[in-house]
mmCIF file of C-alpha atoms in Angstrom:
data_model
loop_
_atom_site.group_PDB
_atom_site.id
_atom_site.type_symbol
_atom_site.label_atom_id
_atom_site.label_comp_id
_atom_site.label_asym_id
_atom_site.label_seq_id
_atom_site.Cartn_x
_atom_site.Cartn_y
_atom_site.Cartn_z
ATOM 1 C CA GLY J 1 -92.610 -106.267 -33.004
ATOM 2 C CA HIS J 2 -93.844 -103.626 -30.357
ATOM 3 C CA TYR J 3 -97.030 -102.151 -28.920
ATOM 4 C CA GLU J 4 -97.952 -98.598 -27.975
ATOM 5 C CA VAL J 5 -99.889 -97.622 -24.727
ATOM 6 C CA PRO J 6 -100.152 -93.960 -23.820
ATOM 7 C CA LEU J 7 -97.784 -92.733 -21.250
ATOM 8 C CA VAL J 8 -100.286 -91.753 -19.032
ATOM 9 C CA HIS J 9 -102.492 -95.086 -19.022
ATOM 10 C CA PRO J 10 -102.946 -96.407 -15.490
ATOM 11 C CA GLY J 11 -102.499 -100.250 -17.094
ATOM 12 C CA ARG J 12 -98.932 -99.496 -18.589
ATOM 13 C CA ASP J 13 -95.753 -101.400 -17.682
ATOM 14 C CA ARG J 14 -93.380 -99.483 -16.134
ATOM 15 C CA GLU J 15 -90.885 -102.036 -14.666
ATOM 16 C CA ARG J 16 -90.577 -104.130 -17.618
ATOM 17 C CA GLY J 17 -89.685 -104.412 -21.493
ATOM 18 C CA ARG J 18 -90.517 -106.612 -24.168
ATOM 19 C CA ILE J 19 -88.530 -107.836 -27.183
ATOM 20 C CA TRP J 20 -89.371 -110.198 -29.566
ATOM 21 C CA ARG J 21 -88.031 -112.479 -31.590
ATOM 22 C CA ILE J 22 -88.512 -114.882 -34.516
ATOM 23 C CA VAL J 23 -85.891 -117.894 -34.511
ATOM 24 C CA PRO J 24 -85.860 -120.914 -36.483
ATOM 25 C CA PRO J 25 -87.114 -124.416 -34.906
ATOM 26 C CA LEU J 26 -83.448 -125.447 -34.520
ATOM 27 C CA GLY J 27 -82.518 -122.051 -32.440
ATOM 28 C CA ALA J 28 -80.805 -118.854 -33.017
ATOM 29 C CA ASP J 29 -77.319 -120.529 -33.906
ATOM 30 C CA ILE J 30 -76.363 -119.450 -37.383
ATOM 31 C CA ASN J 31 -74.120 -122.672 -37.481
ATOM 32 C CA GLN J 32 -77.291 -124.754 -37.505
ATOM 33 C CA LEU J 33 -78.985 -123.437 -40.112
ATOM 34 C CA ALA J 34 -79.396 -125.418 -43.406
ATOM 35 C CA VAL J 35 -81.394 -126.011 -46.145
ATOM 36 C CA PHE J 36 -80.475 -129.744 -46.447
ATOM 37 C CA PRO J 37 -81.343 -131.732 -42.987
ATOM 38 C CA PRO J 38 -78.332 -133.987 -41.506
ATOM 39 C CA ASN J 39 -79.499 -137.017 -43.528
ATOM 40 C CA GLU J 40 -79.572 -135.184 -46.718
ATOM 41 C CA SER J 41 -76.176 -133.777 -45.775
ATOM 42 C CA ALA J 42 -74.669 -137.314 -45.670
ATOM 43 C CA ARG J 43 -76.164 -138.500 -49.000
ATOM 44 C CA LEU J 44 -75.047 -135.627 -51.181
ATOM 45 C CA SER J 45 -71.184 -136.247 -49.862
ATOM 46 C CA ASP J 46 -71.481 -139.237 -51.742
ATOM 47 C CA SER J 47 -73.591 -138.224 -55.073
ATOM 48 C CA PRO J 48 -72.366 -137.001 -58.294
ATOM 49 C CA PHE J 49 -73.126 -132.941 -57.806
ATOM 50 C CA ALA J 50 -74.333 -132.374 -61.521
ATOM 51 C CA HIS J 51 -77.060 -135.165 -61.320
ATOM 52 C CA ASP J 52 -78.361 -134.211 -57.894
ATOM 53 C CA GLY J 53 -81.516 -131.824 -57.588
ATOM 54 C CA ALA J 54 -80.179 -130.293 -54.461
ATOM 55 C CA ALA J 55 -77.615 -128.645 -56.909
ATOM 56 C CA GLN J 56 -80.126 -126.612 -58.246
ATOM 57 C CA LEU J 57 -80.740 -124.640 -54.657
ATOM 58 C CA LEU J 58 -77.666 -122.637 -56.259
ATOM 59 C CA ALA J 59 -80.028 -121.206 -58.652
ATOM 60 C CA SER J 60 -82.578 -120.568 -56.364
ATOM 61 C CA ALA J 61 -84.192 -117.002 -56.833
ATOM 62 C CA ASN J 62 -84.248 -116.654 -53.094
ATOM 63 C CA PRO J 63 -80.895 -115.142 -52.086
ATOM 64 C CA VAL J 64 -81.000 -116.806 -48.561
ATOM 65 C CA ARG J 65 -81.503 -120.289 -49.973
ATOM 66 C CA ARG J 66 -78.821 -119.561 -52.510
ATOM 67 C CA SER J 67 -76.402 -118.696 -49.871
ATOM 68 C CA LEU J 68 -77.456 -121.320 -47.346
ATOM 69 C CA ALA J 69 -76.775 -123.457 -50.151
ATOM 70 C CA LEU J 70 -73.606 -122.513 -51.106
ATOM 71 C CA GLU J 71 -72.130 -122.541 -47.706
ATOM 72 C CA GLU J 72 -73.410 -126.303 -47.281
ATOM 73 C CA PHE J 73 -71.702 -127.405 -50.571
ATOM 74 C CA ALA J 74 -68.290 -125.194 -49.351
ATOM 75 C CA ARG J 75 -68.603 -127.614 -46.106
ATOM 76 C CA ILE J 76 -69.628 -130.916 -47.438
ATOM 77 C CA PRO J 77 -67.083 -132.678 -49.487
ATOM 78 C CA VAL J 78 -69.300 -133.635 -52.434
ATOM 79 C CA ARG J 79 -67.599 -136.505 -54.831
ATOM 80 C CA GLY J 80 -66.842 -134.634 -58.313
ATOM 81 C CA LEU J 81 -67.600 -131.104 -57.016
ATOM 82 C CA ALA J 82 -64.855 -129.199 -58.845
ATOM 83 C CA GLU J 83 -65.215 -130.616 -62.209
ATOM 84 C CA SER J 84 -69.237 -130.340 -62.133
ATOM 85 C CA LEU J 85 -68.736 -126.821 -61.228
ATOM 86 C CA ARG J 86 -66.712 -126.245 -64.153
ATOM 87 C CA PHE J 87 -69.270 -127.897 -66.330
ATOM 88 C CA VAL J 88 -71.751 -125.224 -64.880
ATOM 89 C CA LEU J 89 -69.410 -122.660 -65.964
ATOM 90 C CA ARG J 90 -69.084 -123.805 -69.493
ATOM 91 C CA GLY J 91 -73.044 -123.879 -69.955
ATOM 92 C CA GLN J 92 -72.958 -127.583 -69.761
ATOM 93 C CA THR J 93 -75.642 -128.084 -67.290
ATOM 94 C CA GLN J 94 -79.289 -126.765 -67.218
ATOM 95 C CA SER J 95 -81.296 -124.484 -64.830
ATOM 96 C CA ARG J 96 -84.588 -122.843 -64.978
ATOM 97 C CA GLY J 97 -84.436 -119.847 -66.482
ATOM 98 C CA SER J 98 -82.165 -117.223 -67.495
ATOM 99 C CA ASP J 99 -82.030 -115.840 -63.911
ATOM 100 C CA GLY J 100 -81.218 -119.402 -62.312
ATOM 101 C CA ARG J 101 -78.511 -119.978 -64.767
ATOM 102 C CA ALA J 102 -76.967 -116.599 -63.525
ATOM 103 C CA ASN J 103 -77.115 -117.399 -59.877
ATOM 104 C CA LYS J 104 -75.733 -120.745 -60.453
ATOM 105 C CA ASN J 105 -73.087 -119.589 -62.523
ATOM 106 C CA SER J 106 -71.903 -116.815 -59.802
ATOM 107 C CA ALA J 107 -72.344 -119.566 -56.989
ATOM 108 C CA ALA J 108 -69.753 -122.240 -58.922
ATOM 109 C CA LEU J 109 -67.161 -119.441 -59.615
ATOM 110 C CA TRP J 110 -67.051 -118.824 -55.849
ATOM 111 C CA LEU J 111 -67.261 -122.618 -54.854
ATOM 112 C CA LEU J 112 -64.521 -122.840 -57.328
ATOM 113 C CA GLU J 113 -62.447 -119.873 -55.607
ATOM 114 C CA ARG J 114 -62.826 -120.759 -52.086
ATOM 115 C CA GLY J 115 -62.045 -124.393 -52.633
ATOM 116 C CA GLY J 116 -58.724 -122.983 -54.390
ATOM 117 C CA GLN J 117 -59.718 -124.704 -57.735
ATOM 118 C CA LEU J 118 -60.730 -121.813 -60.126
ATOM 119 C CA ASP J 119 -58.456 -122.396 -63.077
ATOM 120 C CA GLU J 120 -57.592 -119.610 -65.541
ATOM 121 C CA GLU J 121 -59.949 -120.770 -68.220
ATOM 122 C CA SER J 122 -63.067 -121.013 -66.055
ATOM 123 C CA LEU J 123 -62.200 -117.612 -64.484
ATOM 124 C CA LEU J 124 -61.754 -116.200 -68.110
ATOM 125 C CA LEU J 125 -64.883 -118.071 -69.478
ATOM 126 C CA ALA J 126 -67.166 -115.799 -66.627
ATOM 127 C CA PHE J 127 -65.705 -112.639 -68.038
ATOM 128 C CA LYS J 128 -67.244 -113.600 -71.432
ATOM 129 C CA ASP J 129 -70.690 -114.596 -69.852
ATOM 130 C CA LYS J 130 -73.699 -113.315 -71.063
ATOM 131 C CA HIS J 131 -75.073 -112.564 -67.752
ATOM 132 C CA GLU J 132 -73.846 -109.347 -66.230
ATOM 133 C CA ILE J 133 -74.017 -110.576 -62.470
ATOM 134 C CA VAL J 134 -71.452 -113.117 -63.713
ATOM 135 C CA ARG J 135 -69.296 -111.054 -65.292
ATOM 136 C CA VAL J 136 -69.077 -108.746 -62.019
ATOM 137 C CA GLN J 137 -68.309 -111.801 -59.891
ATOM 138 C CA ALA J 138 -65.615 -112.930 -62.000
ATOM 139 C CA ALA J 139 -63.911 -109.260 -61.314
ATOM 140 C CA ARG J 140 -65.030 -109.656 -57.742
ATOM 141 C CA VAL J 141 -62.814 -112.873 -57.576
ATOM 142 C CA ILE J 142 -59.692 -110.720 -59.236
ATOM 143 C CA THR J 143 -60.203 -108.056 -56.371
ATOM 144 C CA GLY J 144 -60.231 -110.814 -53.625
ATOM 145 C CA ARG J 145 -57.083 -112.123 -54.869
ATOM 146 C CA GLY J 146 -55.059 -109.078 -55.025
ATOM 147 C CA LEU J 147 -56.479 -107.808 -51.843
ATOM 148 C CA GLN J 148 -55.526 -111.199 -50.230
ATOM 149 C CA ALA J 149 -51.777 -110.787 -51.610
ATOM 150 C CA ALA J 150 -51.494 -107.287 -50.359
ATOM 151 C CA ALA J 151 -52.567 -108.858 -46.853
ATOM 152 C CA VAL J 152 -49.910 -111.455 -46.948
ATOM 153 C CA ALA J 153 -47.291 -109.132 -48.231
ATOM 154 C CA GLU J 154 -47.841 -106.891 -45.113
ATOM 155 C CA ARG J 155 -46.860 -109.582 -42.726
ATOM 156 C CA PRO J 156 -43.205 -109.502 -41.708
ATOM 157 C CA GLU J 157 -42.715 -113.322 -42.301
ATOM 158 C CA ALA J 158 -44.597 -113.686 -45.166
ATOM 159 C CA ASN J 159 -42.561 -114.662 -48.330
ATOM 160 C CA ALA J 160 -43.351 -113.013 -51.915
ATOM 161 C CA PRO J 161 -47.172 -112.947 -52.204
ATOM 162 C CA VAL J 162 -48.849 -115.228 -55.177
ATOM 163 C CA SER J 163 -52.195 -113.421 -56.093
ATOM 164 C CA GLY J 164 -53.269 -115.714 -59.134
ATOM 165 C CA VAL J 165 -53.718 -112.915 -61.147
ATOM 166 C CA ASN J 166 -51.406 -113.071 -64.357
ATOM 167 C CA ALA J 167 -51.050 -111.211 -67.208
ATOM 168 C CA ALA J 168 -53.824 -113.030 -68.667
ATOM 169 C CA LEU J 169 -56.374 -112.420 -66.276
ATOM 170 C CA LEU J 170 -54.945 -108.641 -66.037
ATOM 171 C CA ALA J 171 -55.710 -108.462 -69.607
ATOM 172 C CA ALA J 172 -59.166 -109.686 -69.184
ATOM 173 C CA THR J 173 -60.169 -107.337 -66.264
ATOM 174 C CA ARG J 174 -58.414 -104.460 -68.638
ATOM 175 C CA ALA J 175 -60.805 -105.305 -71.166
ATOM 176 C CA ALA J 176 -63.838 -105.470 -68.794
ATOM 177 C CA LEU J 177 -63.303 -101.680 -68.362
ATOM 178 C CA ASP J 178 -65.195 -101.725 -71.947
ATOM 179 C CA ASP J 179 -68.303 -103.831 -70.927
ATOM 180 C CA SER J 180 -71.580 -102.556 -72.030
ATOM 181 C CA SER J 181 -72.507 -102.749 -68.116
ATOM 182 C CA ALA J 182 -71.518 -99.793 -66.073
ATOM 183 C CA PHE J 183 -71.633 -102.503 -63.041
ATOM 184 C CA VAL J 184 -69.282 -104.361 -64.619
ATOM 185 C CA ARG J 185 -66.813 -101.668 -65.745
ATOM 186 C CA ARG J 186 -66.925 -100.609 -61.816
ATOM 187 C CA ALA J 187 -66.285 -103.903 -60.741
ATOM 188 C CA ALA J 188 -63.371 -104.336 -63.322
ATOM 189 C CA ALA J 189 -62.104 -100.659 -62.187
ATOM 190 C CA ASP J 190 -62.133 -101.838 -58.520
ATOM 191 C CA ALA J 191 -60.402 -105.018 -59.299
ATOM 192 C CA LEU J 192 -57.442 -103.045 -61.078
ATOM 193 C CA ALA J 193 -57.263 -100.978 -57.813
ATOM 194 C CA ALA J 194 -56.486 -104.275 -55.840
ATOM 195 C CA ASN J 195 -54.011 -105.276 -58.466
ATOM 196 C CA PRO J 196 -52.128 -102.157 -59.393
ATOM 197 C CA HIS J 197 -49.859 -102.375 -62.823
ATOM 198 C CA PRO J 198 -48.184 -99.699 -65.063
ATOM 199 C CA ASP J 199 -50.071 -101.258 -67.845
ATOM 200 C CA ASN J 200 -53.650 -100.312 -66.343
ATOM 201 C CA LEU J 201 -52.776 -96.779 -66.667
ATOM 202 C CA ASN J 202 -54.093 -96.051 -70.474
ATOM 203 C CA SER J 203 -57.231 -98.049 -70.333
ATOM 204 C CA LEU J 204 -58.184 -96.339 -66.953
ATOM 205 C CA LEU J 205 -57.460 -93.086 -68.293
ATOM 206 C CA ALA J 206 -59.639 -93.901 -71.272
ATOM 207 C CA LEU J 207 -62.661 -94.975 -69.271
ATOM 208 C CA GLN J 208 -62.388 -91.951 -67.200
ATOM 209 C CA ASN J 209 -62.657 -89.899 -70.409
ATOM 210 C CA ARG J 210 -65.715 -92.057 -71.331
ATOM 211 C CA THR J 211 -67.699 -91.908 -67.856
ATOM 212 C CA THR J 212 -70.341 -89.346 -67.692
ATOM 213 C CA GLU J 213 -70.633 -86.921 -64.946
ATOM 214 C CA ASN J 214 -74.255 -88.376 -63.960
ATOM 215 C CA ASP J 215 -72.049 -91.810 -63.315
ATOM 216 C CA THR J 216 -70.625 -90.731 -60.076
ATOM 217 C CA HIS J 217 -69.908 -94.025 -58.478
ATOM 218 C CA LEU J 218 -67.954 -95.075 -61.432
ATOM 219 C CA ALA J 219 -66.022 -91.842 -62.079
ATOM 220 C CA HIS J 220 -65.014 -92.080 -58.170
ATOM 221 C CA VAL J 221 -63.850 -95.686 -58.381
ATOM 222 C CA VAL J 222 -61.920 -94.801 -61.442
ATOM 223 C CA ARG J 223 -60.185 -91.786 -59.705
ATOM 224 C CA MET J 224 -59.376 -94.341 -56.656
ATOM 225 C CA THR J 225 -57.901 -96.829 -58.911
ATOM 226 C CA LEU J 226 -55.811 -94.441 -60.860
ATOM 227 C CA ARG J 227 -54.430 -93.256 -57.425
ATOM 228 C CA GLU J 228 -53.453 -96.839 -56.711
ATOM 229 C CA GLN J 229 -51.782 -97.327 -60.064
ATOM 230 C CA VAL J 230 -49.570 -94.075 -59.623
ATOM 231 C CA ARG J 231 -48.339 -95.155 -56.396
ATOM 232 C CA LEU J 232 -46.202 -97.629 -58.074
ATOM 233 C CA SER J 233 -42.691 -97.020 -58.790
ATOM 234 C CA GLY J 234 -41.944 -95.992 -61.910
ATOM 235 C CA ALA J 235 -45.529 -94.888 -62.959
ATOM 236 C CA PHE J 236 -44.954 -91.676 -63.873
ATOM 237 C CA ALA J 237 -42.006 -92.327 -65.708
ATOM 238 C CA LYS J 238 -44.085 -94.422 -67.990
ATOM 239 C CA LEU J 239 -46.977 -91.762 -67.753
ATOM 240 C CA ALA J 240 -44.103 -89.492 -68.960
ATOM 241 C CA ASP J 241 -43.466 -91.584 -72.084
ATOM 242 C CA ALA J 242 -47.018 -91.402 -73.194
ATOM 243 C CA LYS J 243 -48.887 -89.077 -75.533
ATOM 244 C CA LEU J 244 -51.628 -87.808 -73.261
ATOM 245 C CA SER J 245 -54.153 -85.638 -73.796
ATOM 246 C CA GLU J 246 -54.481 -82.278 -71.980
ATOM 247 C CA ALA J 247 -57.071 -83.665 -69.855
ATOM 248 C CA ASP J 248 -55.288 -86.620 -68.983
ATOM 249 C CA ALA J 249 -52.389 -84.687 -68.104
#
């Protein structure tokens, strides 16, 4: 906060400044911020996730509480966490309201991915989720995997990178280019930029033709994604064999 005193006021403090901060009771250390007290964290580690009320925090309408809860569940070794999160993605748990389910599914997706336990079936289910945000997050998982593989490949000592993005997941990502949501289409296009493949070209060209001039963000992402595809060896040869329209050519 601040207060104002006229420059010419005789009582104006010309030697000191004041900076106001609001910090939580435990202090400003971000590592001490928590949605569960320490004794609750200890109890969580020995209780089934699916039957614990604390899991409902992942469905909270408050994004800060959701984020803190996600970080704590990622840190605390909760018994049966991975399998319970898969139940969440399959819609086999209850949440308060549609938004709560969408938030919980998104959190489940990232908790599994960060723990290296997000299987192909669960990720493919997320691409078909009825909630837009979950489908967006599924595409972002594909983006993250591709970027991570590319970063590993740049290290001189690295072996051939394994991104975890196989043909089925790439096909699901390409299918998301036809999603009814422009946000999902943009996230899917971005994911294909991080996972270039010659088979992506035709789907991206079709999306470029369907994108209206008003959607400048999507149009820009599609152009950047096409650029990444044509950088691949043999990409232009594949295009030469395709029957392209005059606009695509």
